[in-house]
PDB file of C-alpha atoms in Angstrom:
ATOM      1  CA  HIS X   1       2.719 -10.740  15.758  1.00 60.00           C
ATOM      2  CA  LEU X   2       4.504  -7.295  15.155  1.00 64.00           C
ATOM      3  CA  TYR X   3       2.198  -5.767  18.015  1.00 64.00           C
ATOM      4  CA  LYS X   4       3.391  -8.444  20.403  1.00 68.00           C
ATOM      5  CA  LYS X   5       7.015  -7.748  19.702  1.00 68.00           C
ATOM      6  CA  LEU X   6       6.550  -3.812  19.652  1.00 66.00           C
ATOM      7  CA  SER X   7       4.767  -4.114  23.201  1.00 68.00           C
ATOM      8  CA  SER X   8       7.380  -6.492  24.415  1.00 68.00           C
ATOM      9  CA  PHE X   9      10.158  -4.156  23.165  1.00 67.00           C
ATOM     10  CA  ILE X  10       8.540  -1.218  24.822  1.00 64.00           C
ATOM     11  CA  ASN X  11       8.143  -2.859  28.093  1.00 63.00           C
ATOM     12  CA  ASP X  12      11.370  -4.638  28.139  1.00 60.00           C
ATOM     13  CA  ARG X  13      13.336  -1.475  26.936  1.00 56.00           C
ATOM     14  CA  GLN X  14      16.303  -0.799  29.112  1.00 47.00           C
ATOM     15  CA  SER X  15      17.150   3.086  29.343  1.00 47.00           C
ATOM     16  CA  ASP X  16      20.125   4.911  30.566  1.00 44.00           C
ATOM     17  CA  SER X  17      17.561   7.158  32.274  1.00 46.00           C
ATOM     18  CA  ASP X  18      14.701   5.961  34.337  1.00 53.00           C
ATOM     19  CA  GLN X  19      13.078   9.277  33.451  1.00 54.00           C
ATOM     20  CA  GLU X  20      13.126   8.748  29.711  1.00 57.00           C
ATOM     21  CA  ALA X  21      11.737   5.127  30.081  1.00 54.00           C
ATOM     22  CA  ASP X  22       8.857   6.605  32.307  1.00 59.00           C
ATOM     23  CA  VAL X  23       7.961   9.262  29.572  1.00 58.00           C
ATOM     24  CA  ASN X  24       7.930   6.559  26.870  1.00 57.00           C
ATOM     25  CA  LYS X  25       5.819   4.321  28.928  1.00 59.00           C
ATOM     26  CA  GLU X  26       3.311   7.012  29.615  1.00 60.00           C
ATOM     27  CA  LYS X  27       3.077   7.587  26.051  1.00 59.00           C
ATOM     28  CA  PHE X  28       1.809   4.095  25.322  1.00 59.00           C
ATOM     29  CA  GLU X  29      -0.272   3.560  28.420  1.00 61.00           C
ATOM     30  CA  ASN X  30      -3.178   5.349  26.965  1.00 61.00           C
ATOM     31  CA  VAL X  31      -3.142   3.458  23.575  1.00 60.00           C
ATOM     32  CA  SER X  32      -3.980  -0.163  23.044  1.00 62.00           C
ATOM     33  CA  ILE X  33      -1.435  -1.075  20.516  1.00 57.00           C
ATOM     34  CA  GLU X  34      -3.027  -4.319  19.596  1.00 59.00           C
ATOM     35  CA  LYS X  35      -6.093  -2.443  18.326  1.00 66.00           C
ATOM     36  CA  LEU X  36      -4.052  -0.239  15.976  1.00 69.00           C
ATOM     37  CA  ASN X  37      -3.696  -1.196  12.559  1.00 77.00           C
ATOM     38  CA  LEU X  38      -0.082  -0.705  11.071  1.00 76.00           C
ATOM     39  CA  LYS X  39      -0.763   2.445   9.506  1.00 79.00           C
ATOM     40  CA  SER X  40      -2.340   3.915  12.593  1.00 80.00           C
ATOM     41  CA  LEU X  41       0.602   2.593  14.481  1.00 79.00           C
ATOM     42  CA  TYR X  42       3.070   4.424  12.125  1.00 81.00           C
ATOM     43  CA  TYR X  43       1.041   7.863  12.414  1.00 81.00           C
ATOM     44  CA  TYR X  44       1.136   7.343  16.034  1.00 80.00           C
ATOM     45  CA  LEU X  45       4.851   6.935  16.368  1.00 80.00           C
ATOM     46  CA  TYR X  46       5.269   9.796  13.949  1.00 82.00           C
ATOM     47  CA  GLU X  47       2.975  12.230  15.870  1.00 82.00           C
ATOM     48  CA  ASN X  48       4.588  11.476  19.291  1.00 78.00           C
ATOM     49  CA  GLN X  49       8.054  11.817  17.742  1.00 80.00           C
ATOM     50  CA  LEU X  50       8.978   8.099  18.798  1.00 78.00           C
ATOM     51  CA  PHE X  51      10.804   7.254  15.693  1.00 79.00           C
ATOM     52  CA  GLU X  52      14.086   8.397  17.311  1.00 81.00           C
ATOM     53  CA  ALA X  53      13.485   6.044  20.096  1.00 78.00           C
ATOM     54  CA  PHE X  54      12.538   3.216  17.708  1.00 76.00           C
ATOM     55  CA  PRO X  55      14.384   3.756  14.460  1.00 81.00           C
ATOM     56  CA  ASN X  56      14.266   0.031  13.362  1.00 83.00           C
ATOM     57  CA  VAL X  57      10.412   0.018  13.956  1.00 81.00           C
ATOM     58  CA  GLU X  58      10.035   2.955  11.748  1.00 83.00           C
ATOM     59  CA  ILE X  59      12.109   1.335   9.039  1.00 83.00           C
ATOM     60  CA  ALA X  60      10.152  -1.927   9.282  1.00 83.00           C
ATOM     61  CA  LEU X  61       6.745  -0.250   9.228  1.00 81.00           C
ATOM     62  CA  ARG X  62       7.732   1.674   6.135  1.00 82.00           C
ATOM     63  CA  ILE X  63       8.965  -1.346   4.346  1.00 79.00           C
ATOM     64  CA  TYR X  64       5.791  -3.155   5.207  1.00 78.00           C
ATOM     65  CA  LEU X  65       3.424  -0.420   4.305  1.00 76.00           C
ATOM     66  CA  CYS X  66       5.064   0.087   1.002  1.00 74.00           C
ATOM     67  CA  MET X  67       5.190  -3.557  -0.054  1.00 67.00           C
ATOM     68  CA  MET X  68       1.380  -3.642   0.040  1.00 58.00           C
ATOM     69  CA  ILE X  69       0.943  -1.080  -2.739  1.00 58.00           C
ATOM     70  CA  SER X  70       3.628  -2.553  -5.051  1.00 52.00           C
ATOM     71  CA  ASN X  71       2.055  -6.088  -4.493  1.00 52.00           C
ATOM     72  CA  ALA X  72      -1.502  -4.838  -5.095  1.00 53.00           C
ATOM     73  CA  THR X  73      -0.526  -3.217  -8.361  1.00 54.00           C
ATOM     74  CA  GLY X  74       1.005  -6.308  -9.766  1.00 53.00           C
ATOM     75  CA  GLU X  75      -1.894  -8.348  -8.832  1.00 56.00           C
ATOM     76  CA  ARG X  76      -4.377  -6.048 -10.557  1.00 57.00           C
ATOM     77  CA  SER X  77      -2.296  -6.073 -13.674  1.00 60.00           C
ATOM     78  CA  PHE X  78      -2.177  -9.970 -13.690  1.00 61.00           C
ATOM     79  CA  SER X  79      -5.881 -10.100 -12.922  1.00 68.00           C
ATOM     80  CA  LYS X  80      -6.752  -7.973 -15.892  1.00 65.00           C
ATOM     81  CA  LEU X  81      -4.403  -9.939 -18.117  1.00 66.00           C
ATOM     82  CA  LYS X  82      -6.188 -13.002 -17.215  1.00 68.00           C
ATOM     83  CA  LEU X  83      -9.439 -11.691 -18.106  1.00 66.00           C
ATOM     84  CA  ILE X  84      -8.255 -10.321 -21.379  1.00 61.00           C
ATOM     85  CA  LYS X  85      -6.109 -13.009 -22.710  1.00 61.00           C
ATOM     86  CA  ASN X  86      -8.367 -16.038 -22.568  1.00 63.00           C
ATOM     87  CA  VAL X  87      -8.400 -19.054 -24.800  1.00 48.00           C
ATOM     88  CA  LEU X  88     -10.208 -17.278 -27.693  1.00 49.00           C
ATOM     89  CA  ARG X  89      -7.562 -14.542 -27.750  1.00 62.00           C
ATOM     90  CA  ASN X  90      -4.291 -16.673 -27.509  1.00 64.00           C
ATOM     91  CA  THR X  91      -3.118 -15.521 -31.015  1.00 65.00           C
ATOM     92  CA  MET X  92      -3.310 -11.782 -30.356  1.00 68.00           C
ATOM     93  CA  THR X  93      -0.119  -9.620 -30.842  1.00 74.00           C
ATOM     94  CA  GLU X  94       1.856  -8.184 -27.826  1.00 75.00           C
ATOM     95  CA  GLU X  95       0.923  -4.506 -28.776  1.00 80.00           C
ATOM     96  CA  ARG X  96      -2.703  -5.410 -28.991  1.00 77.00           C
ATOM     97  CA  LEU X  97      -2.714  -7.123 -25.563  1.00 73.00           C
ATOM     98  CA  ASN X  98      -0.810  -4.112 -24.106  1.00 78.00           C
ATOM     99  CA  ASN X  99      -3.455  -1.776 -25.518  1.00 80.00           C
ATOM    100  CA  LEU X 100      -6.451  -3.979 -24.244  1.00 76.00           C
ATOM    101  CA  SER X 101      -4.714  -4.231 -20.819  1.00 77.00           C
ATOM    102  CA  ILE X 102      -4.498  -0.420 -20.548  1.00 79.00           C
ATOM    103  CA  ILE X 103      -8.061   0.103 -21.579  1.00 79.00           C
ATOM    104  CA  SER X 104      -9.198  -2.534 -19.036  1.00 77.00           C
ATOM    105  CA  ILE X 105      -7.052  -1.020 -16.237  1.00 77.00           C
ATOM    106  CA  GLU X 106      -7.975   2.499 -16.972  1.00 78.00           C
ATOM    107  CA  ASN X 107     -11.677   1.650 -17.693  1.00 77.00           C
ATOM    108  CA  GLU X 108     -12.982   4.734 -15.525  1.00 79.00           C
ATOM    109  CA  PHE X 109     -11.508   7.142 -17.924  1.00 78.00           C
ATOM    110  CA  PHE X 110     -12.552   5.311 -21.059  1.00 75.00           C
ATOM    111  CA  LYS X 111     -16.308   5.344 -19.837  1.00 78.00           C
ATOM    112  CA  THR X 112     -16.119   9.057 -19.942  1.00 81.00           C
ATOM    113  CA  LEU X 113     -15.241   9.035 -23.728  1.00 77.00           C
ATOM    114  CA  ASN X 114     -17.749  10.027 -26.366  1.00 80.00           C
ATOM    115  CA  PHE X 115     -17.361   7.324 -28.988  1.00 77.00           C
ATOM    116  CA  ASP X 116     -19.504   9.280 -31.653  1.00 83.00           C
ATOM    117  CA  ASP X 117     -16.501  11.803 -31.700  1.00 82.00           C
ATOM    118  CA  ILE X 118     -14.037   9.211 -31.896  1.00 79.00           C
ATOM    119  CA  ILE X 119     -15.690   7.444 -34.718  1.00 82.00           C
ATOM    120  CA  GLN X 120     -16.178  10.946 -36.537  1.00 85.00           C
ATOM    121  CA  ASP X 121     -12.514  11.860 -36.152  1.00 83.00           C
ATOM    122  CA  PHE X 122     -11.476   8.433 -37.411  1.00 81.00           C
ATOM    123  CA  ALA X 123     -13.879   8.745 -40.435  1.00 86.00           C
ATOM    124  CA  ASN X 124     -12.503  12.160 -41.331  1.00 87.00           C
ATOM    125  CA  LYS X 125      -8.815  10.786 -41.526  1.00 80.00           C
TER     126      LYS X 125
END
């Protein structure tokens, strides 16, 4: 939907200078906008210095590209909480739940730990 609007905007763009419109049109003739993903479209506009011509498109693309990251982070946290806090562990404290969720989310780091050293350190205290 965004591709169609952007293509329409570029094609329908009225310019004070016909030469400026021709330059912008030439930049987009070699690119199939519909085949670009949004990240590639953002980089294409950046590399061809077209953000000055389309400032609102730049803002919309930046907002859209940032929203996906924050949304995925929240979904990952809730997914891990759902796995950790099941029916059997409904009575755990908030602190324990937080600690288990950190361990679950950062599991790659915890896989590298040597538990023998941790147990020995705990026993020495």
